[in-house]
PDB file of C-alpha atoms in Angstrom:
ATOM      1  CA  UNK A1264      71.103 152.587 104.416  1.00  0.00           C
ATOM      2  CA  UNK A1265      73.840 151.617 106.877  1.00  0.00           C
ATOM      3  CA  UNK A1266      77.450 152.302 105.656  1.00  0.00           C
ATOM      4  CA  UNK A1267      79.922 149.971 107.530  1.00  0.00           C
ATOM      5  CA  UNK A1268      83.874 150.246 107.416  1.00  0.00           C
ATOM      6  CA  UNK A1269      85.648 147.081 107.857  1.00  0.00           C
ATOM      7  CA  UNK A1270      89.624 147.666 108.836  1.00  0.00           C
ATOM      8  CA  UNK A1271      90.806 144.240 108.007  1.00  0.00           C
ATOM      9  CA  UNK A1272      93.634 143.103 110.670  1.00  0.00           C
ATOM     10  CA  UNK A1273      96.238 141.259 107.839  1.00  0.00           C
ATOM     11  CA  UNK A1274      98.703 138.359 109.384  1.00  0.00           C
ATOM     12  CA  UNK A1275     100.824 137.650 106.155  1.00  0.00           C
ATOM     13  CA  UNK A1276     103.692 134.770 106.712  1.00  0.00           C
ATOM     14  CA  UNK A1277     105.649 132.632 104.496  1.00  0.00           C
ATOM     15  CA  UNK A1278     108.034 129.469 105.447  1.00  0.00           C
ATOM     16  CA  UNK A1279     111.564 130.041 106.677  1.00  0.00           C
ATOM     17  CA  UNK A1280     114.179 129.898 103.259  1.00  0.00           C
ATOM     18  CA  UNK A1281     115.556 126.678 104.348  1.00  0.00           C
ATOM     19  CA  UNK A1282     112.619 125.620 104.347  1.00  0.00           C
ATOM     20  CA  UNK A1283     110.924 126.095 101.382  1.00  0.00           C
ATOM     21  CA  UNK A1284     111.802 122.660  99.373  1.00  0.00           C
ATOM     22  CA  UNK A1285     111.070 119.040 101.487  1.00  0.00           C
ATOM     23  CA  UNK A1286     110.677 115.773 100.847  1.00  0.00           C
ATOM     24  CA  UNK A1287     108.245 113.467 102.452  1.00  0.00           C
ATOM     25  CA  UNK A1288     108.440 109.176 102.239  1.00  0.00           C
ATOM     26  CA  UNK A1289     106.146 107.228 104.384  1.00  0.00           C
ATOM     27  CA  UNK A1290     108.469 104.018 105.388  1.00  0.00           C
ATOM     28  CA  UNK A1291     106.393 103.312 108.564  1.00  0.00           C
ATOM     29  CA  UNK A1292     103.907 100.827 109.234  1.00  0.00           C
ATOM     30  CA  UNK A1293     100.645 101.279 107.859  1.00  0.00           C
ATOM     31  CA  UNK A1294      98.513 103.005 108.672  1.00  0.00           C
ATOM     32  CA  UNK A1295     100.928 105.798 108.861  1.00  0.00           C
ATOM     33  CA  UNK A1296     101.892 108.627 106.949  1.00  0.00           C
ATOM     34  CA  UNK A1297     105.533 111.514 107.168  1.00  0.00           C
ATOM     35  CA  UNK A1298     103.984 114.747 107.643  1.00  0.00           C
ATOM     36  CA  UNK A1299     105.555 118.459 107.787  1.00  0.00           C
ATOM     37  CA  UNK A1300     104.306 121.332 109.890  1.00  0.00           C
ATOM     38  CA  UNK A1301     104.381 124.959 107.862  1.00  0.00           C
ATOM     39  CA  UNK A1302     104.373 127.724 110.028  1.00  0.00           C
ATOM     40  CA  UNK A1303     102.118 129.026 112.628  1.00  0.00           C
ATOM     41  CA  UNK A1304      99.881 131.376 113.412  1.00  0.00           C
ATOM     42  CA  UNK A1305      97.227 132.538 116.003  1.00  0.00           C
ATOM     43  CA  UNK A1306      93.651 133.913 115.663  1.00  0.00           C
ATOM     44  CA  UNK A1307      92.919 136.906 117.208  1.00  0.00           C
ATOM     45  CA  UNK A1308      90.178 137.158 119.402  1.00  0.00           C
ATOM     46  CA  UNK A1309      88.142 139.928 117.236  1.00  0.00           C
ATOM     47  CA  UNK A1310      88.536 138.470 113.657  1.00  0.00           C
ATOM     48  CA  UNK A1311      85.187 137.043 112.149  1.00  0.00           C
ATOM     49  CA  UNK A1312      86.603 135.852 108.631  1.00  0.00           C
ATOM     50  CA  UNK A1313      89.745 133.974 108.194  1.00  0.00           C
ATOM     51  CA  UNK A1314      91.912 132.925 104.840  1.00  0.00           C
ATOM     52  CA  UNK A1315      94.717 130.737 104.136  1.00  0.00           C
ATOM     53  CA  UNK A1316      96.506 130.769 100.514  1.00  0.00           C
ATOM     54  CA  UNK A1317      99.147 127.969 100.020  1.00  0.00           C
ATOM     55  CA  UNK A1318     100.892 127.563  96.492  1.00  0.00           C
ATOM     56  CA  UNK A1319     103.037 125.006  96.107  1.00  0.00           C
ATOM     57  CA  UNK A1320     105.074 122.742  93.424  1.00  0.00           C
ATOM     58  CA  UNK A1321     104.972 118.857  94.153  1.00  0.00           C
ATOM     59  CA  UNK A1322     106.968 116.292  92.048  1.00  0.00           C
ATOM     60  CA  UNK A1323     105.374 112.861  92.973  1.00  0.00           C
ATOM     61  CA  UNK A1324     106.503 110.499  89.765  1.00  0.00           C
ATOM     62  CA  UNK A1325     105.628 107.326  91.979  1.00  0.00           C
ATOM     63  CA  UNK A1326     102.460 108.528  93.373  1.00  0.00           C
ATOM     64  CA  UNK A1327     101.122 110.384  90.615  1.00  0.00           C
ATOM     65  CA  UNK A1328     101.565 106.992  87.923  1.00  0.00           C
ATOM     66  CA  UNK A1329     100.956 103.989  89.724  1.00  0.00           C
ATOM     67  CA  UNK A1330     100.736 104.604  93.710  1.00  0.00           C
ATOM     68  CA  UNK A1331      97.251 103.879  95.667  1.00  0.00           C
ATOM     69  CA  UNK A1332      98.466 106.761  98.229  1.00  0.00           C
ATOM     70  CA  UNK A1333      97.918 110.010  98.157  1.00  0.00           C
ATOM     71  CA  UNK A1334      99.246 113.665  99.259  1.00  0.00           C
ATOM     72  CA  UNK A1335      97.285 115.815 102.295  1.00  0.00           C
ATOM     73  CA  UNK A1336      97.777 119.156 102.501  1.00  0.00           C
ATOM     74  CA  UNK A1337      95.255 121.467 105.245  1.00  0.00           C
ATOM     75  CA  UNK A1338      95.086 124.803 106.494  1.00  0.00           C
ATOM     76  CA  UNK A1339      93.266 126.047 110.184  1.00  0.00           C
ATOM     77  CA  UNK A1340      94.928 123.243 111.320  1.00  0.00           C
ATOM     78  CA  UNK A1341      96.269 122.291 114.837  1.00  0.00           C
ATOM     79  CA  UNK A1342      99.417 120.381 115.308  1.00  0.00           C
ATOM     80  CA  UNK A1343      99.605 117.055 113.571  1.00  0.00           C
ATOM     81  CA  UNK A1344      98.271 113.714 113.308  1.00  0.00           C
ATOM     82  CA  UNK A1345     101.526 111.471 113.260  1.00  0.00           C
ATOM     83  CA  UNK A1346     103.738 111.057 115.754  1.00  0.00           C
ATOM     84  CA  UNK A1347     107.549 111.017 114.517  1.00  0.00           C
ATOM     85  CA  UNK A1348     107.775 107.173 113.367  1.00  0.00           C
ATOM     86  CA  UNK A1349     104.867 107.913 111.733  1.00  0.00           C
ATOM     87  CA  UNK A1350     101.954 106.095 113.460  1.00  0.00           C
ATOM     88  CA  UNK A1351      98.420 107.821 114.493  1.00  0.00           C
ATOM     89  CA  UNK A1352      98.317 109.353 117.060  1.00  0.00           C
ATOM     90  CA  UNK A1353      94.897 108.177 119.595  1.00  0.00           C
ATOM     91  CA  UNK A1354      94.882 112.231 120.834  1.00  0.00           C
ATOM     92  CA  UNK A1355      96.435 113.874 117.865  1.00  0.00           C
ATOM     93  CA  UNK A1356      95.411 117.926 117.508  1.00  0.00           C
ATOM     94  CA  UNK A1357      92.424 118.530 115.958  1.00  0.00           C
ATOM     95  CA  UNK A1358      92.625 118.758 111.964  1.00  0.00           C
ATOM     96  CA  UNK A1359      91.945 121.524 109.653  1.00  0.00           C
ATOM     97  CA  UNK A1360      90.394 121.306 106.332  1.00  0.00           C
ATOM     98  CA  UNK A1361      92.365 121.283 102.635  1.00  0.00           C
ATOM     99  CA  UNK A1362      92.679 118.941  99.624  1.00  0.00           C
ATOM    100  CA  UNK A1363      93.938 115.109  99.138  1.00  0.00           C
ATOM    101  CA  UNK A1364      95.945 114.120  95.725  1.00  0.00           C
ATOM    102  CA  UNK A1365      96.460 110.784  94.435  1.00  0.00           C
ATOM    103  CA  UNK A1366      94.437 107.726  94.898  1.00  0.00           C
ATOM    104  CA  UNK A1367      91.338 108.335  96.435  1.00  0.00           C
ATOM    105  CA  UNK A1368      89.208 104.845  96.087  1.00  0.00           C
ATOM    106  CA  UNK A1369      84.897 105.941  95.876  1.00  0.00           C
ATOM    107  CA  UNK A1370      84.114 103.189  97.781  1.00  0.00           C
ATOM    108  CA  UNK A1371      85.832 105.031 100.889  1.00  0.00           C
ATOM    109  CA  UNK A1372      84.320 108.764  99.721  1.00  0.00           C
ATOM    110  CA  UNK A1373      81.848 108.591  97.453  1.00  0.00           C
ATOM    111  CA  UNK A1374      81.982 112.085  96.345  1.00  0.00           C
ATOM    112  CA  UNK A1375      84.662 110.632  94.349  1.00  0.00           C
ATOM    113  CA  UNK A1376      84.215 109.521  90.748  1.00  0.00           C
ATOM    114  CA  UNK A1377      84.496 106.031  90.034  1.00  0.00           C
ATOM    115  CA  UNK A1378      87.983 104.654  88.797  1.00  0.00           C
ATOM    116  CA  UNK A1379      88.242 100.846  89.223  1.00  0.00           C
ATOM    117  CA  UNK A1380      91.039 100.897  86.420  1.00  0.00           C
ATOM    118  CA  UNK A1381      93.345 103.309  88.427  1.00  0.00           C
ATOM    119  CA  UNK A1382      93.521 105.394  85.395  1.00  0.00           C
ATOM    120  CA  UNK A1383      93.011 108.770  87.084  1.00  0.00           C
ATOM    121  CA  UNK A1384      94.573 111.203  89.927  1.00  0.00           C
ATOM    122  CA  UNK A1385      91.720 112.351  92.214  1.00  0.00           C
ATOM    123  CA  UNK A1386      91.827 115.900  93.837  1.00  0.00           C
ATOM    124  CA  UNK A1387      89.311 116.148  96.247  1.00  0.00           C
ATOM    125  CA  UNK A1388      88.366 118.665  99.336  1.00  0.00           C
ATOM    126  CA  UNK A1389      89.099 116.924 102.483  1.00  0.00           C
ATOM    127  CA  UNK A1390      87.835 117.723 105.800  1.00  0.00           C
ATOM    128  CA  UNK A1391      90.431 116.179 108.504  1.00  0.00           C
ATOM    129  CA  UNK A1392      89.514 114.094 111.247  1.00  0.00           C
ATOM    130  CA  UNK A1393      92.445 112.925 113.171  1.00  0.00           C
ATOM    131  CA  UNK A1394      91.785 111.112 115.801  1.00  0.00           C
ATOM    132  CA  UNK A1395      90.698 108.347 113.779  1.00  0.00           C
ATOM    133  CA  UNK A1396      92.558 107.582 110.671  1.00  0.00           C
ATOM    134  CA  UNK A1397      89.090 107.033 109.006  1.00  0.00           C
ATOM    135  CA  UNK A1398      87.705 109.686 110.043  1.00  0.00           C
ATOM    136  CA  UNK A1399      88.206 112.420 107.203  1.00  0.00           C
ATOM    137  CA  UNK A1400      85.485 113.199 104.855  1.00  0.00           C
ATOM    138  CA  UNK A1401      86.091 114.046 100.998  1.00  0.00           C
ATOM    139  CA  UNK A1402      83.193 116.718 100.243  1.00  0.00           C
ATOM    140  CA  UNK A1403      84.163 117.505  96.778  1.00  0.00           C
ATOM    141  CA  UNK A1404      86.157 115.522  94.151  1.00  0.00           C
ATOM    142  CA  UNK A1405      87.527 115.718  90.759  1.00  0.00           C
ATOM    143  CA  UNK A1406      90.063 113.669  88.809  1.00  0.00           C
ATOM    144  CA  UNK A1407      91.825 113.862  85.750  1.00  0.00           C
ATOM    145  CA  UNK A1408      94.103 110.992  83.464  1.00  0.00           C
ATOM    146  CA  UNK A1409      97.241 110.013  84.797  1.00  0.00           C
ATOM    147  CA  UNK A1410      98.396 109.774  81.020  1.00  0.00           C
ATOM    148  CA  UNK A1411      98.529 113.730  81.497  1.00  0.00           C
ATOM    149  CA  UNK A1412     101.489 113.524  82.882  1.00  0.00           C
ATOM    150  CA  UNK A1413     103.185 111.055  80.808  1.00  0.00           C
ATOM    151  CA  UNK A1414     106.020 113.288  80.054  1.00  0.00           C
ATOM    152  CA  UNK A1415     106.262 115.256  83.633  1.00  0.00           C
ATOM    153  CA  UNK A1416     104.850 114.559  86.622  1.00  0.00           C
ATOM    154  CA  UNK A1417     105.280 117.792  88.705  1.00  0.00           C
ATOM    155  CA  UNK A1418     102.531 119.813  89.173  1.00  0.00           C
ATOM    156  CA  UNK A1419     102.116 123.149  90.575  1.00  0.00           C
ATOM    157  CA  UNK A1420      98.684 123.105  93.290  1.00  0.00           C
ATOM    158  CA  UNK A1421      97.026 127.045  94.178  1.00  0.00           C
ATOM    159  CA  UNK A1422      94.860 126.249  97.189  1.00  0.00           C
ATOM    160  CA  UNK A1423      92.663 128.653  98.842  1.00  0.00           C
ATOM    161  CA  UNK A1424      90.097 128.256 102.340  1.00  0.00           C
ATOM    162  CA  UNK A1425      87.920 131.187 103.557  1.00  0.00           C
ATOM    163  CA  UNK A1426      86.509 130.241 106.684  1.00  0.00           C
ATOM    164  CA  UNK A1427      83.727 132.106 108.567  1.00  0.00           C
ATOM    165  CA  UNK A1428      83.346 130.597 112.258  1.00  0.00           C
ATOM    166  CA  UNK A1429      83.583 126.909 111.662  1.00  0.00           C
ATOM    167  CA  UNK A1430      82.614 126.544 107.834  1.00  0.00           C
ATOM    168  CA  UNK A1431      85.277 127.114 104.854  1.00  0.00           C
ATOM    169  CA  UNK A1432      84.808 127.875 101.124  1.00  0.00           C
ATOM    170  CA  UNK A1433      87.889 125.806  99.963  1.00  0.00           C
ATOM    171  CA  UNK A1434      88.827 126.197  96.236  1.00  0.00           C
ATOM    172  CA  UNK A1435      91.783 124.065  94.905  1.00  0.00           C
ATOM    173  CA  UNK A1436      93.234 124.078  91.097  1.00  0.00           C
ATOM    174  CA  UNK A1437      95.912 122.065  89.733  1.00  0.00           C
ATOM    175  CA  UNK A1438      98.071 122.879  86.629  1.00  0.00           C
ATOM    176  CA  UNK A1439     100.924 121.059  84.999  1.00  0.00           C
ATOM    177  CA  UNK A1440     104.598 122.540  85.400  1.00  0.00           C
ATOM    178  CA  UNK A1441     105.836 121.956  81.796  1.00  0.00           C
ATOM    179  CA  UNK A1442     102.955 123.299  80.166  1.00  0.00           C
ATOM    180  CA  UNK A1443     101.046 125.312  82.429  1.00  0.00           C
ATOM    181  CA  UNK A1444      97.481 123.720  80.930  1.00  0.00           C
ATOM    182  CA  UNK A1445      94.841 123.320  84.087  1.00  0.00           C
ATOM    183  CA  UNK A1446      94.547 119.467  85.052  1.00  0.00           C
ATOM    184  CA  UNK A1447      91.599 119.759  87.756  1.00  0.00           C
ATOM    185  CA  UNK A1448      89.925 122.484  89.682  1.00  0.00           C
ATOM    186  CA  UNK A1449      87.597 121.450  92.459  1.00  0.00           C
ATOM    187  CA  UNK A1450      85.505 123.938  94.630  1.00  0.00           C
ATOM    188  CA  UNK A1451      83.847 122.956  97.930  1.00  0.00           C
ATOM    189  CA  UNK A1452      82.721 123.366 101.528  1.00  0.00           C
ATOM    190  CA  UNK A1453      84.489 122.016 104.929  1.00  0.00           C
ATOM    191  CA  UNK A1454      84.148 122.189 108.699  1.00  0.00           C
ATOM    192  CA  UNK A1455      87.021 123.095 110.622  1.00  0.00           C
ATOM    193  CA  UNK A1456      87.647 120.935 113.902  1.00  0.00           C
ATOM    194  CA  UNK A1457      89.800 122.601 115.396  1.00  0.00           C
ATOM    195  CA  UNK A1458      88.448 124.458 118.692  1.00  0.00           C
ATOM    196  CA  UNK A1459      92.088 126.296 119.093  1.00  0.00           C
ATOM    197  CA  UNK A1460      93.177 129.928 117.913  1.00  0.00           C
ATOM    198  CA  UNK A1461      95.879 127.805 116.218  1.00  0.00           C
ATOM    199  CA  UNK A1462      96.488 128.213 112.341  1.00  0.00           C
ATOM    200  CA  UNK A1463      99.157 125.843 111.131  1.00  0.00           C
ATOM    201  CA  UNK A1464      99.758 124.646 107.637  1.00  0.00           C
ATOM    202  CA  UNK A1465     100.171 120.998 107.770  1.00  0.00           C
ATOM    203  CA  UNK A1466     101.750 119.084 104.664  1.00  0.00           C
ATOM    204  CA  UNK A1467     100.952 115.229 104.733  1.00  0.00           C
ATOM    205  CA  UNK A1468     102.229 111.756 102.654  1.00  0.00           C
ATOM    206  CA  UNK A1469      99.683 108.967 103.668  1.00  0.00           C
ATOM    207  CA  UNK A1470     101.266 105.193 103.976  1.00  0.00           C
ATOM    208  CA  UNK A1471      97.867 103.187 103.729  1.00  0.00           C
ATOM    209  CA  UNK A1472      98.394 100.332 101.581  1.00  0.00           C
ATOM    210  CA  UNK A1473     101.952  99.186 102.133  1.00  0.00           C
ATOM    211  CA  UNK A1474     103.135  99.165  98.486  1.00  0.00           C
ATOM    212  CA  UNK A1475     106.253  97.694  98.287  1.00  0.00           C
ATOM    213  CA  UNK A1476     108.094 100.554  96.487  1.00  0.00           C
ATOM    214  CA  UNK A1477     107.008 103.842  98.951  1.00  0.00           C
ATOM    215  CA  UNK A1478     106.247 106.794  96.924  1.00  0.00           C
ATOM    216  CA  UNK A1479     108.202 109.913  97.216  1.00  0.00           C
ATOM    217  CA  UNK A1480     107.282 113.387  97.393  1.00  0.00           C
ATOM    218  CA  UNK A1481     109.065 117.038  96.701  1.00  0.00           C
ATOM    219  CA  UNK A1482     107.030 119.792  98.174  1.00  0.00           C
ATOM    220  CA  UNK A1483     108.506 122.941  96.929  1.00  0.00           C
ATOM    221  CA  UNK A1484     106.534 125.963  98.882  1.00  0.00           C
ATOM    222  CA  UNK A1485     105.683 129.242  96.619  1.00  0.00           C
ATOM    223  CA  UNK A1486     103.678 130.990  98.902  1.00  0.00           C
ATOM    224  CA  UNK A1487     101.555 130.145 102.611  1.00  0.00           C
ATOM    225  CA  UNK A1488      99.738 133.006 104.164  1.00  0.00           C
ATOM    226  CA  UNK A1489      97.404 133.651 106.874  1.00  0.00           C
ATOM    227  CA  UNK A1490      94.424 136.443 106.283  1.00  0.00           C
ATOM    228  CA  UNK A1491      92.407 137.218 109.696  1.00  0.00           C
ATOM    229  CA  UNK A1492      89.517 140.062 109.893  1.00  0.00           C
TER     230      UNK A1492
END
């Protein structure tokens, strides 16, 4: 029997205080998206395992009733895929891996359920691709009524991604502010392509469809860290 004794090396950050509450609206021309980088951190050399744990309050009234966009949100990413008026970017850094709220049509990812009446708020596992704007896979998906949140749309999201080399364990659940009563929980697997020892947290509002009244989201930041062993 071999006995082994792991001394975890722990990188633990959280966003600056004026910068835990921000608002994102995609007024560009589609496709496009408004995107906000979290903070930072590097992989060291040694570590084998990584985690990131991001908990965070959105308020999305627009997108979470009637909008056919949706909210991105990735850890073990690098950089981001907009450029500042909010156009793709041909040689963006690579992506990381995370969830996707809001309209997410099956015909595009069919891990999706089907929802041809736009009665339900998909929360799916995404897998980031950004140097095509197509290029992101959904490899897990829930969804849950919009008539949930008749009442209050802001929703608190717990998202967690255990990576080991290039493959993550992502686990995202969804509960609603007023009540606290679980909307979705989705579980899934992801690869990471990003090549870098970079580890940013990357906060995303997608502008695909060019509805004529934008959605708007809050992004109020709880908690973002960075595990590495």
């Amino acid at each position: 029997m071999c006995l082994w004794l792991v001394v975890p090396l722990v990188l633990l950050g959280a966003a600056p205080a004026d910068a835990q509450t921000f608002t994102l609206t995609s007024v560009c021309k589609t496709p496009c998206g408004q995107d906000y980088l979290g903070p930072v951190w590097t992989k060291p050399g040694s570590a084998l395992f990584e985690e990131h744990f991001i908990q965070v309050r959105l308020d999305a009234a627009v997108l979470m009733r009637s909008a056919s966009e949706h909210i991105a949100i990735s850890g073990m990413a690098s950089g981001r895929p907009f450029r500042p008026g909010g156009t793709f970017s041909p040689d963006a850094s690579n992506g990381g891996v995370g969830i996707a709220l809001g309209r997410i049509d099956k015909a595009s990812h069919d891990a999706c359920p089907e929802d041809t009446a736009s009665e339900y708020v998909e929360l799916g596992i995404e897998q980031f691709g950004w140097r095509d704007p197509f290029a992101s896979k959904i490899t897990a998906c829930t969804n849950f009524r919009k008539s949930l949140l008749a009442s209050n749309t802001t929703v608190l999201l717990s998202l967690s991604i255990k990576c080991s080399g290039n493959l993550c364990a992502v686990t995202a659940g969804l509960t609603h502010d007023g009540t606290g009563a679980q909307l979705a929980s989705v579980s899934g697997y992801a690869t990471v392509a990003n090549p870098t020892a970079t580890r940013n947290i990357w906060y995303a509002l997608t502008n695909f469809q060019g509805e004529k009244v934008e959605p708007s989201v809050t992004f109020q930041v709880i908690r973002q860290t960075y595990t590495a062993r």
